[in-house]
Amino acid sequence: MFENKVVLITGSGQGIGRAIALCFGQKKATVALNDLPSQKEKLEEIKKEIEKNGGKAEIFFANVAKLEEVEKMIQEVQKTFGKLDILVNNAGICRDKTLAKMTTEEWQSVIDVSLTGVFNCSKAALPLIIQNRGKIINISSIVGARGNFGQTNYAAAKAGILGFTKSLAKEVGRFGVTVNAVLPGFIETPLTENLPENVKAMAKNLTPLGRFGKPEEVAFLVVFLASPEADFITGAEINIDGGLMI
Ligand code: NAD
């Protein structure tokens, strides 16, 4: 289904981004893996796994918070693969504190990576995506819709992504480009691994399905939104949270 499609996934060295990259690889897409240089070994493993299954992948380092690095990355993707069809804005970070204790640095770094990163990558990739009537999928969070104790910075970034998604969907619909947001609940990744056990238990209690989601479950949704079957879906916010938002 994704033969001849090139997909770029930001922050794909681990967790949800890794699962998305592997899932696109299984569907025979050409995969552009992005992360910070600190994730080099993990990215090389993912590239190897995709290639082992007969797929194609390359690694492109860039800090999504830095527009110059992102512009260079998009140029390199274009040079390497000749085009770009699908962008998955997945890179995101948390720096949790109550507002009373949060420093300006903790606020700004989360906004820079998790929100401005989406702006930078979408802006740099958009001309290529428009050429191919492509798709942008943004990984937000249920925290962007409902807020969370100790996450004013993260909630603001993730809510910002929702407004960004709907506005860009309106701007680029005339080119046949779709832009959608995915809102995961609690998913088993390195990001949630270190939560205190009582917080994990509380999260499971609040989730009607009584468990954390798997990164692969988020990946299937993202791959669906990138497929031709989803051509009429745009500006949507899709929860994948075991019912936590009900
Ligand atoms: P993770 O921390 O396991 O992985 C995030 C990846 O992004 C890492 O490989 C990291 O190196 C990379 N990254 C961080 N800063 C970057 C930067 N400036 N430039 C490029 N790459 C960078 O996180 P995850 O749990 O896999 O989350 C992935 C996305 O899903 C994030 O946007 C997160 O906010 C969102 N999300 C996660 C959950 C969850 O429960 N895990 C829930 C809702 C939303």
mmCIF file with all atom_site columns, N, CA, C and O in Angstrom, residues 175-225:
data_model
loop_
_atom_site.group_PDB
_atom_site.id
_atom_site.type_symbol
_atom_site.label_atom_id
_atom_site.label_alt_id
_atom_site.label_comp_id
_atom_site.label_asym_id
_atom_site.label_entity_id
_atom_site.label_seq_id
_atom_site.pdbx_PDB_ins_code
_atom_site.Cartn_x
_atom_site.Cartn_y
_atom_site.Cartn_z
_atom_site.occupancy
_atom_site.B_iso_or_equiv
_atom_site.pdbx_formal_charge
_atom_site.auth_seq_id
_atom_site.auth_comp_id
_atom_site.auth_asym_id
_atom_site.auth_atom_id
_atom_site.pdbx_PDB_model_num
ATOM 1   N N  . PHE A 1 175 ? -5.303  21.617 -1.703 1.00 0.00 ? 175 PHE A N  1
ATOM 2   C CA . PHE A 1 175 ? -4.241  20.883 -2.433 1.00 0.00 ? 175 PHE A CA 1
ATOM 3   C C  . PHE A 1 175 ? -4.405  19.367 -2.276 1.00 0.00 ? 175 PHE A C  1
ATOM 4   O O  . PHE A 1 175 ? -3.534  18.596 -2.692 1.00 0.00 ? 175 PHE A O  1
ATOM 5   N N  . GLY A 1 176 ? -5.475  18.943 -1.618 1.00 0.00 ? 176 GLY A N  1
ATOM 6   C CA . GLY A 1 176 ? -5.673  17.497 -1.407 1.00 0.00 ? 176 GLY A CA 1
ATOM 7   C C  . GLY A 1 176 ? -4.800  16.948 -0.294 1.00 0.00 ? 176 GLY A C  1
ATOM 8   O O  . GLY A 1 176 ? -4.640  15.734 -0.153 1.00 0.00 ? 176 GLY A O  1
ATOM 9   N N  . VAL A 1 177 ? -4.228  17.853 0.519  1.00 0.00 ? 177 VAL A N  1
ATOM 10  C CA . VAL A 1 177 ? -3.368  17.421 1.633  1.00 0.00 ? 177 VAL A CA 1
ATOM 11  C C  . VAL A 1 177 ? -4.230  17.311 2.898  1.00 0.00 ? 177 VAL A C  1
ATOM 12  O O  . VAL A 1 177 ? -5.047  18.189 3.175  1.00 0.00 ? 177 VAL A O  1
ATOM 13  N N  . THR A 1 178 ? -4.056  16.224 3.661  1.00 0.00 ? 178 THR A N  1
ATOM 14  C CA . THR A 1 178 ? -4.786  16.088 4.918  1.00 0.00 ? 178 THR A CA 1
ATOM 15  C C  . THR A 1 178 ? -3.834  16.275 6.108  1.00 0.00 ? 178 THR A C  1
ATOM 16  O O  . THR A 1 178 ? -2.647  15.948 6.022  1.00 0.00 ? 178 THR A O  1
ATOM 17  N N  . VAL A 1 179 ? -4.399  16.819 7.198  1.00 0.00 ? 179 VAL A N  1
ATOM 18  C CA . VAL A 1 179 ? -3.619  17.057 8.424  1.00 0.00 ? 179 VAL A CA 1
ATOM 19  C C  . VAL A 1 179 ? -4.479  16.608 9.600  1.00 0.00 ? 179 VAL A C  1
ATOM 20  O O  . VAL A 1 179 ? -5.589  17.121 9.791  1.00 0.00 ? 179 VAL A O  1
ATOM 21  N N  . ASN A 1 180 ? -3.996  15.651 10.349 1.00 0.00 ? 180 ASN A N  1
ATOM 22  C CA . ASN A 1 180 ? -4.791  15.101 11.453 1.00 0.00 ? 180 ASN A CA 1
ATOM 23  C C  . ASN A 1 180 ? -3.959  14.990 12.729 1.00 0.00 ? 180 ASN A C  1
ATOM 24  O O  . ASN A 1 180 ? -2.729  14.938 12.672 1.00 0.00 ? 180 ASN A O  1
ATOM 25  N N  . ALA A 1 181 ? -4.665  14.921 13.860 1.00 0.00 ? 181 ALA A N  1
ATOM 26  C CA . ALA A 1 181 ? -3.986  14.777 15.155 1.00 0.00 ? 181 ALA A CA 1
ATOM 27  C C  . ALA A 1 181 ? -4.425  13.486 15.835 1.00 0.00 ? 181 ALA A C  1
ATOM 28  O O  . ALA A 1 181 ? -5.601  13.118 15.800 1.00 0.00 ? 181 ALA A O  1
ATOM 29  N N  . VAL A 1 182 ? -3.463  12.830 16.446 1.00 0.00 ? 182 VAL A N  1
ATOM 30  C CA . VAL A 1 182 ? -3.717  11.608 17.223 1.00 0.00 ? 182 VAL A CA 1
ATOM 31  C C  . VAL A 1 182 ? -3.460  11.954 18.688 1.00 0.00 ? 182 VAL A C  1
ATOM 32  O O  . VAL A 1 182 ? -2.450  12.586 19.012 1.00 0.00 ? 182 VAL A O  1
ATOM 33  N N  . LEU A 1 183 ? -4.398  11.547 19.550 1.00 0.00 ? 183 LEU A N  1
ATOM 34  C CA . LEU A 1 183 ? -4.276  11.872 20.983 1.00 0.00 ? 183 LEU A CA 1
ATOM 35  C C  . LEU A 1 183 ? -4.142  10.584 21.789 1.00 0.00 ? 183 LEU A C  1
ATOM 36  O O  . LEU A 1 183 ? -5.153  10.009 22.238 1.00 0.00 ? 183 LEU A O  1
ATOM 37  N N  . PRO A 1 184 ? -2.918  10.126 22.013 1.00 0.00 ? 184 PRO A N  1
ATOM 38  C CA . PRO A 1 184 ? -2.770  8.913  22.835 1.00 0.00 ? 184 PRO A CA 1
ATOM 39  C C  . PRO A 1 184 ? -3.064  9.195  24.305 1.00 0.00 ? 184 PRO A C  1
ATOM 40  O O  . PRO A 1 184 ? -2.834  10.296 24.809 1.00 0.00 ? 184 PRO A O  1
ATOM 41  N N  . GLY A 1 185 ? -3.573  8.153  24.969 1.00 0.00 ? 185 GLY A N  1
ATOM 42  C CA . GLY A 1 185 ? -3.655  8.178  26.429 1.00 0.00 ? 185 GLY A CA 1
ATOM 43  C C  . GLY A 1 185 ? -2.341  7.652  26.969 1.00 0.00 ? 185 GLY A C  1
ATOM 44  O O  . GLY A 1 185 ? -1.279  7.974  26.438 1.00 0.00 ? 185 GLY A O  1
ATOM 45  N N  . PHE A 1 186 ? -2.392  6.814  28.008 1.00 0.00 ? 186 PHE A N  1
ATOM 46  C CA . PHE A 1 186 ? -1.149  6.258  28.565 1.00 0.00 ? 186 PHE A CA 1
ATOM 47  C C  . PHE A 1 186 ? -0.677  5.094  27.693 1.00 0.00 ? 186 PHE A C  1
ATOM 48  O O  . PHE A 1 186 ? -1.394  4.113  27.513 1.00 0.00 ? 186 PHE A O  1
ATOM 49  N N  . ILE A 1 187 ? 0.534   5.223  27.171 1.00 0.00 ? 187 ILE A N  1
ATOM 50  C CA . ILE A 1 187 ? 1.113   4.210  26.280 1.00 0.00 ? 187 ILE A CA 1
ATOM 51  C C  . ILE A 1 187 ? 2.419   3.725  26.914 1.00 0.00 ? 187 ILE A C  1
ATOM 52  O O  . ILE A 1 187 ? 3.175   4.526  27.469 1.00 0.00 ? 187 ILE A O  1
ATOM 53  N N  . GLU A 1 188 ? 2.682   2.419  26.800 1.00 0.00 ? 188 GLU A N  1
ATOM 54  C CA . GLU A 1 188 ? 3.913   1.837  27.373 1.00 0.00 ? 188 GLU A CA 1
ATOM 55  C C  . GLU A 1 188 ? 5.129   2.238  26.545 1.00 0.00 ? 188 GLU A C  1
ATOM 56  O O  . GLU A 1 188 ? 5.397   1.648  25.498 1.00 0.00 ? 188 GLU A O  1
ATOM 57  N N  . THR A 1 189 ? 5.859   3.266  26.988 1.00 0.00 ? 189 THR A N  1
ATOM 58  C CA . THR A 1 189 ? 7.094   3.686  26.301 1.00 0.00 ? 189 THR A CA 1
ATOM 59  C C  . THR A 1 189 ? 8.091   4.143  27.366 1.00 0.00 ? 189 THR A C  1
ATOM 60  O O  . THR A 1 189 ? 7.715   4.286  28.546 1.00 0.00 ? 189 THR A O  1
ATOM 61  N N  . PRO A 1 190 ? 9.337   4.435  26.972 1.00 0.00 ? 190 PRO A N  1
ATOM 62  C CA . PRO A 1 190 ? 10.299  4.948  27.952 1.00 0.00 ? 190 PRO A CA 1
ATOM 63  C C  . PRO A 1 190 ? 9.797   6.213  28.648 1.00 0.00 ? 190 PRO A C  1
ATOM 64  O O  . PRO A 1 190 ? 10.183  6.501  29.783 1.00 0.00 ? 190 PRO A O  1
ATOM 65  N N  . LEU A 1 191 ? 8.914   6.974  27.969 1.00 0.00 ? 191 LEU A N  1
ATOM 66  C CA . LEU A 1 191 ? 8.388   8.213  28.562 1.00 0.00 ? 191 LEU A CA 1
ATOM 67  C C  . LEU A 1 191 ? 7.545   7.939  29.804 1.00 0.00 ? 191 LEU A C  1
ATOM 68  O O  . LEU A 1 191 ? 7.554   8.710  30.770 1.00 0.00 ? 191 LEU A O  1
ATOM 69  N N  . THR A 1 192 ? 6.789   6.838  29.808 1.00 0.00 ? 192 THR A N  1
ATOM 70  C CA . THR A 1 192 ? 5.889   6.536  30.932 1.00 0.00 ? 192 THR A CA 1
ATOM 71  C C  . THR A 1 192 ? 6.463   5.473  31.878 1.00 0.00 ? 192 THR A C  1
ATOM 72  O O  . THR A 1 192 ? 5.930   5.244  32.960 1.00 0.00 ? 192 THR A O  1
ATOM 73  N N  . GLU A 1 193 ? 7.583   4.853  31.437 1.00 0.00 ? 193 GLU A N  1
ATOM 74  C CA . GLU A 1 193 ? 8.174   3.748  32.194 1.00 0.00 ? 193 GLU A CA 1
ATOM 75  C C  . GLU A 1 193 ? 8.517   4.149  33.632 1.00 0.00 ? 193 GLU A C  1
ATOM 76  O O  . GLU A 1 193 ? 8.333   3.385  34.570 1.00 0.00 ? 193 GLU A O  1
ATOM 77  N N  . ASN A 1 194 ? 9.025   5.392  33.775 1.00 0.00 ? 194 ASN A N  1
ATOM 78  C CA . ASN A 1 194 ? 9.514   5.811  35.093 1.00 0.00 ? 194 ASN A CA 1
ATOM 79  C C  . ASN A 1 194 ? 8.483   6.507  35.962 1.00 0.00 ? 194 ASN A C  1
ATOM 80  O O  . ASN A 1 194 ? 8.831   7.050  37.014 1.00 0.00 ? 194 ASN A O  1
ATOM 81  N N  . LEU A 1 195 ? 7.225   6.498  35.539 1.00 0.00 ? 195 LEU A N  1
ATOM 82  C CA . LEU A 1 195 ? 6.185   7.083  36.399 1.00 0.00 ? 195 LEU A CA 1
ATOM 83  C C  . LEU A 1 195 ? 6.122   6.285  37.704 1.00 0.00 ? 195 LEU A C  1
ATOM 84  O O  . LEU A 1 195 ? 6.296   5.061  37.689 1.00 0.00 ? 195 LEU A O  1
ATOM 85  N N  . PRO A 1 196 ? 5.855   6.947  38.834 1.00 0.00 ? 196 PRO A N  1
ATOM 86  C CA . PRO A 1 196 ? 5.719   6.208  40.092 1.00 0.00 ? 196 PRO A CA 1
ATOM 87  C C  . PRO A 1 196 ? 4.604   5.161  39.972 1.00 0.00 ? 196 PRO A C  1
ATOM 88  O O  . PRO A 1 196 ? 3.608   5.391  39.274 1.00 0.00 ? 196 PRO A O  1
ATOM 89  N N  . GLU A 1 197 ? 4.785   4.030  40.674 1.00 0.00 ? 197 GLU A N  1
ATOM 90  C CA . GLU A 1 197 ? 3.840   2.908  40.556 1.00 0.00 ? 197 GLU A CA 1
ATOM 91  C C  . GLU A 1 197 ? 2.413   3.344  40.899 1.00 0.00 ? 197 GLU A C  1
ATOM 92  O O  . GLU A 1 197 ? 1.456   2.895  40.266 1.00 0.00 ? 197 GLU A O  1
ATOM 93  N N  . ASN A 1 198 ? 2.273   4.250  41.911 1.00 0.00 ? 198 ASN A N  1
ATOM 94  C CA . ASN A 1 198 ? 0.907   4.667  42.289 1.00 0.00 ? 198 ASN A CA 1
ATOM 95  C C  . ASN A 1 198 ? 0.236   5.481  41.178 1.00 0.00 ? 198 ASN A C  1
ATOM 96  O O  . ASN A 1 198 ? -0.969  5.389  40.962 1.00 0.00 ? 198 ASN A O  1
ATOM 97  N N  . VAL A 1 199 ? 1.051   6.246  40.423 1.00 0.00 ? 199 VAL A N  1
ATOM 98  C CA . VAL A 1 199 ? 0.494   7.029  39.299 1.00 0.00 ? 199 VAL A CA 1
ATOM 99  C C  . VAL A 1 199 ? 0.073   6.071  38.179 1.00 0.00 ? 199 VAL A C  1
ATOM 100 O O  . VAL A 1 199 ? -1.002  6.222  37.581 1.00 0.00 ? 199 VAL A O  1
ATOM 101 N N  . LYS A 1 200 ? 0.915   5.043  37.939 1.00 0.00 ? 200 LYS A N  1
ATOM 102 C CA . LYS A 1 200 ? 0.566   4.052  36.902 1.00 0.00 ? 200 LYS A CA 1
ATOM 103 C C  . LYS A 1 200 ? -0.740  3.350  37.262 1.00 0.00 ? 200 LYS A C  1
ATOM 104 O O  . LYS A 1 200 ? -1.607  3.153  36.413 1.00 0.00 ? 200 LYS A O  1
ATOM 105 N N  . ALA A 1 201 ? -0.858  2.977  38.546 1.00 0.00 ? 201 ALA A N  1
ATOM 106 C CA . ALA A 1 201 ? -2.066  2.263  38.986 1.00 0.00 ? 201 ALA A CA 1
ATOM 107 C C  . ALA A 1 201 ? -3.291  3.168  38.851 1.00 0.00 ? 201 ALA A C  1
ATOM 108 O O  . ALA A 1 201 ? -4.357  2.730  38.387 1.00 0.00 ? 201 ALA A O  1
ATOM 109 N N  . MET A 1 202 ? -3.130  4.453  39.179 1.00 0.00 ? 202 MET A N  1
ATOM 110 C CA . MET A 1 202 ? -4.248  5.399  39.074 1.00 0.00 ? 202 MET A CA 1
ATOM 111 C C  . MET A 1 202 ? -4.667  5.553  37.604 1.00 0.00 ? 202 MET A C  1
ATOM 112 O O  . MET A 1 202 ? -5.854  5.563  37.268 1.00 0.00 ? 202 MET A O  1
ATOM 113 N N  . ALA A 1 203 ? -3.657  5.638  36.729 1.00 0.00 ? 203 ALA A N  1
ATOM 114 C CA . ALA A 1 203 ? -3.948  5.795  35.290 1.00 0.00 ? 203 ALA A CA 1
ATOM 115 C C  . ALA A 1 203 ? -4.728  4.589  34.771 1.00 0.00 ? 203 ALA A C  1
ATOM 116 O O  . ALA A 1 203 ? -5.684  4.740  34.005 1.00 0.00 ? 203 ALA A O  1
ATOM 117 N N  . LYS A 1 204 ? -4.337  3.409  35.200 1.00 0.00 ? 204 LYS A N  1
ATOM 118 C CA . LYS A 1 204 ? -5.033  2.191  34.750 1.00 0.00 ? 204 LYS A CA 1
ATOM 119 C C  . LYS A 1 204 ? -6.472  2.176  35.277 1.00 0.00 ? 204 LYS A C  1
ATOM 120 O O  . LYS A 1 204 ? -7.398  1.787  34.572 1.00 0.00 ? 204 LYS A O  1
ATOM 121 N N  . ASN A 1 205 ? -6.633  2.627  36.531 1.00 0.00 ? 205 ASN A N  1
ATOM 122 C CA . ASN A 1 205 ? -7.975  2.689  37.134 1.00 0.00 ? 205 ASN A CA 1
ATOM 123 C C  . ASN A 1 205 ? -8.899  3.630  36.373 1.00 0.00 ? 205 ASN A C  1
ATOM 124 O O  . ASN A 1 205 ? -10.094 3.379  36.244 1.00 0.00 ? 205 ASN A O  1
ATOM 125 N N  . LEU A 1 206 ? -8.320  4.741  35.883 1.00 0.00 ? 206 LEU A N  1
ATOM 126 C CA . LEU A 1 206 ? -9.123  5.748  35.161 1.00 0.00 ? 206 LEU A CA 1
ATOM 127 C C  . LEU A 1 206 ? -9.442  5.309  33.740 1.00 0.00 ? 206 LEU A C  1
ATOM 128 O O  . LEU A 1 206 ? -10.286 5.894  33.069 1.00 0.00 ? 206 LEU A O  1
ATOM 129 N N  . THR A 1 207 ? -8.733  4.289  33.261 1.00 0.00 ? 207 THR A N  1
ATOM 130 C CA . THR A 1 207 ? -8.874  3.853  31.865 1.00 0.00 ? 207 THR A CA 1
ATOM 131 C C  . THR A 1 207 ? -9.867  2.693  31.801 1.00 0.00 ? 207 THR A C  1
ATOM 132 O O  . THR A 1 207 ? -9.591  1.622  32.355 1.00 0.00 ? 207 THR A O  1
ATOM 133 N N  . PRO A 1 208 ? -11.035 2.890  31.146 1.00 0.00 ? 208 PRO A N  1
ATOM 134 C CA . PRO A 1 208 ? -12.030 1.806  31.098 1.00 0.00 ? 208 PRO A CA 1
ATOM 135 C C  . PRO A 1 208 ? -11.450 0.466  30.657 1.00 0.00 ? 208 PRO A C  1
ATOM 136 O O  . PRO A 1 208 ? -11.857 -0.576 31.178 1.00 0.00 ? 208 PRO A O  1
ATOM 137 N N  . LEU A 1 209 ? -10.495 0.457  29.732 1.00 0.00 ? 209 LEU A N  1
ATOM 138 C CA . LEU A 1 209 ? -9.924  -0.824 29.307 1.00 0.00 ? 209 LEU A CA 1
ATOM 139 C C  . LEU A 1 209 ? -8.893  -1.363 30.307 1.00 0.00 ? 209 LEU A C  1
ATOM 140 O O  . LEU A 1 209 ? -8.360  -2.461 30.125 1.00 0.00 ? 209 LEU A O  1
ATOM 141 N N  . GLY A 1 210 ? -8.576  -0.570 31.342 1.00 0.00 ? 210 GLY A N  1
ATOM 142 C CA . GLY A 1 210 ? -7.801  -1.069 32.476 1.00 0.00 ? 210 GLY A CA 1
ATOM 143 C C  . GLY A 1 210 ? -6.339  -1.383 32.206 1.00 0.00 ? 210 GLY A C  1
ATOM 144 O O  . GLY A 1 210 ? -5.733  -2.162 32.944 1.00 0.00 ? 210 GLY A O  1
ATOM 145 N N  . ARG A 1 211 ? -5.779  -0.772 31.167 1.00 0.00 ? 211 ARG A N  1
ATOM 146 C CA . ARG A 1 211 ? -4.362  -1.034 30.868 1.00 0.00 ? 211 ARG A CA 1
ATOM 147 C C  . ARG A 1 211 ? -3.767  0.148  30.099 1.00 0.00 ? 211 ARG A C  1
ATOM 148 O O  . ARG A 1 211 ? -4.504  1.016  29.619 1.00 0.00 ? 211 ARG A O  1
ATOM 149 N N  . PHE A 1 212 ? -2.425  0.152  29.983 1.00 0.00 ? 212 PHE A N  1
ATOM 150 C CA . PHE A 1 212 ? -1.751  1.099  29.105 1.00 0.00 ? 212 PHE A CA 1
ATOM 151 C C  . PHE A 1 212 ? -1.841  0.568  27.674 1.00 0.00 ? 212 PHE A C  1
ATOM 152 O O  . PHE A 1 212 ? -1.960  -0.651 27.459 1.00 0.00 ? 212 PHE A O  1
ATOM 153 N N  . GLY A 1 213 ? -1.788  1.485  26.697 1.00 0.00 ? 213 GLY A N  1
ATOM 154 C CA . GLY A 1 213 ? -1.760  1.065  25.293 1.00 0.00 ? 213 GLY A CA 1
ATOM 155 C C  . GLY A 1 213 ? -0.362  0.646  24.887 1.00 0.00 ? 213 GLY A C  1
ATOM 156 O O  . GLY A 1 213 ? 0.622   0.930  25.583 1.00 0.00 ? 213 GLY A O  1
ATOM 157 N N  . LYS A 1 214 ? -0.277  -0.028 23.751 1.00 0.00 ? 214 LYS A N  1
ATOM 158 C CA . LYS A 1 214 ? 1.025   -0.425 23.210 1.00 0.00 ? 214 LYS A CA 1
ATOM 159 C C  . LYS A 1 214 ? 1.400   0.544  22.082 1.00 0.00 ? 214 LYS A C  1
ATOM 160 O O  . LYS A 1 214 ? 0.510   0.975  21.331 1.00 0.00 ? 214 LYS A O  1
ATOM 161 N N  . PRO A 1 215 ? 2.698   0.845  21.941 1.00 0.00 ? 215 PRO A N  1
ATOM 162 C CA . PRO A 1 215 ? 3.113   1.749  20.859 1.00 0.00 ? 215 PRO A CA 1
ATOM 163 C C  . PRO A 1 215 ? 2.618   1.273  19.488 1.00 0.00 ? 215 PRO A C  1
ATOM 164 O O  . PRO A 1 215 ? 2.251   2.084  18.642 1.00 0.00 ? 215 PRO A O  1
ATOM 165 N N  . GLU A 1 216 ? 2.563   -0.049 19.307 1.00 0.00 ? 216 GLU A N  1
ATOM 166 C CA . GLU A 1 216 ? 2.126   -0.601 18.014 1.00 0.00 ? 216 GLU A CA 1
ATOM 167 C C  . GLU A 1 216 ? 0.674   -0.236 17.728 1.00 0.00 ? 216 GLU A C  1
ATOM 168 O O  . GLU A 1 216 ? 0.280   -0.079 16.567 1.00 0.00 ? 216 GLU A O  1
ATOM 169 N N  . GLU A 1 217 ? -0.136  -0.119 18.798 1.00 0.00 ? 217 GLU A N  1
ATOM 170 C CA . GLU A 1 217 ? -1.554  0.227  18.595 1.00 0.00 ? 217 GLU A CA 1
ATOM 171 C C  . GLU A 1 217 ? -1.680  1.659  18.064 1.00 0.00 ? 217 GLU A C  1
ATOM 172 O O  . GLU A 1 217 ? -2.534  1.956  17.220 1.00 0.00 ? 217 GLU A O  1
ATOM 173 N N  . VAL A 1 218 ? -0.811  2.555  18.560 1.00 0.00 ? 218 VAL A N  1
ATOM 174 C CA . VAL A 1 218 ? -0.809  3.931  18.046 1.00 0.00 ? 218 VAL A CA 1
ATOM 175 C C  . VAL A 1 218 ? -0.298  3.927  16.597 1.00 0.00 ? 218 VAL A C  1
ATOM 176 O O  . VAL A 1 218 ? -0.838  4.624  15.727 1.00 0.00 ? 218 VAL A O  1
ATOM 177 N N  . ALA A 1 219 ? 0.704   3.091  16.351 1.00 0.00 ? 219 ALA A N  1
ATOM 178 C CA . ALA A 1 219 ? 1.293   3.035  15.001 1.00 0.00 ? 219 ALA A CA 1
ATOM 179 C C  . ALA A 1 219 ? 0.253   2.633  13.953 1.00 0.00 ? 219 ALA A C  1
ATOM 180 O O  . ALA A 1 219 ? 0.194   3.219  12.869 1.00 0.00 ? 219 ALA A O  1
ATOM 181 N N  . PHE A 1 220 ? -0.586  1.653  14.273 1.00 0.00 ? 220 PHE A N  1
ATOM 182 C CA . PHE A 1 220 ? -1.611  1.216  13.301 1.00 0.00 ? 220 PHE A CA 1
ATOM 183 C C  . PHE A 1 220 ? -2.545  2.366  12.934 1.00 0.00 ? 220 PHE A C  1
ATOM 184 O O  . PHE A 1 220 ? -2.935  2.518  11.782 1.00 0.00 ? 220 PHE A O  1
ATOM 185 N N  . LEU A 1 221 ? -2.910  3.181  13.936 1.00 0.00 ? 221 LEU A N  1
ATOM 186 C CA . LEU A 1 221 ? -3.804  4.318  13.674 1.00 0.00 ? 221 LEU A CA 1
ATOM 187 C C  . LEU A 1 221 ? -3.112  5.343  12.767 1.00 0.00 ? 221 LEU A C  1
ATOM 188 O O  . LEU A 1 221 ? -3.713  5.864  11.820 1.00 0.00 ? 221 LEU A O  1
ATOM 189 N N  . VAL A 1 222 ? -1.855  5.606  13.052 1.00 0.00 ? 222 VAL A N  1
ATOM 190 C CA . VAL A 1 222 ? -1.110  6.586  12.250 1.00 0.00 ? 222 VAL A CA 1
ATOM 191 C C  . VAL A 1 222 ? -0.993  6.094  10.804 1.00 0.00 ? 222 VAL A C  1
ATOM 192 O O  . VAL A 1 222 ? -1.208  6.854  9.853  1.00 0.00 ? 222 VAL A O  1
ATOM 193 N N  . VAL A 1 223 ? -0.689  4.821  10.650 1.00 0.00 ? 223 VAL A N  1
ATOM 194 C CA . VAL A 1 223 ? -0.543  4.255  9.301  1.00 0.00 ? 223 VAL A CA 1
ATOM 195 C C  . VAL A 1 223 ? -1.889  4.311  8.563  1.00 0.00 ? 223 VAL A C  1
ATOM 196 O O  . VAL A 1 223 ? -1.941  4.644  7.378  1.00 0.00 ? 223 VAL A O  1
ATOM 197 N N  . PHE A 1 224 ? -2.980  4.051  9.278  1.00 0.00 ? 224 PHE A N  1
ATOM 198 C CA . PHE A 1 224 ? -4.305  4.178  8.642  1.00 0.00 ? 224 PHE A CA 1
ATOM 199 C C  . PHE A 1 224 ? -4.528  5.613  8.159  1.00 0.00 ? 224 PHE A C  1
ATOM 200 O O  . PHE A 1 224 ? -4.954  5.844  7.022  1.00 0.00 ? 224 PHE A O  1
ATOM 201 N N  . LEU A 1 225 ? -4.218  6.603  9.028  1.00 0.00 ? 225 LEU A N  1
ATOM 202 C CA . LEU A 1 225 ? -4.437  8.004  8.645  1.00 0.00 ? 225 LEU A CA 1
ATOM 203 C C  . LEU A 1 225 ? -3.569  8.421  7.457  1.00 0.00 ? 225 LEU A C  1
ATOM 204 O O  . LEU A 1 225 ? -3.891  9.369  6.742  1.00 0.00 ? 225 LEU A O  1
#
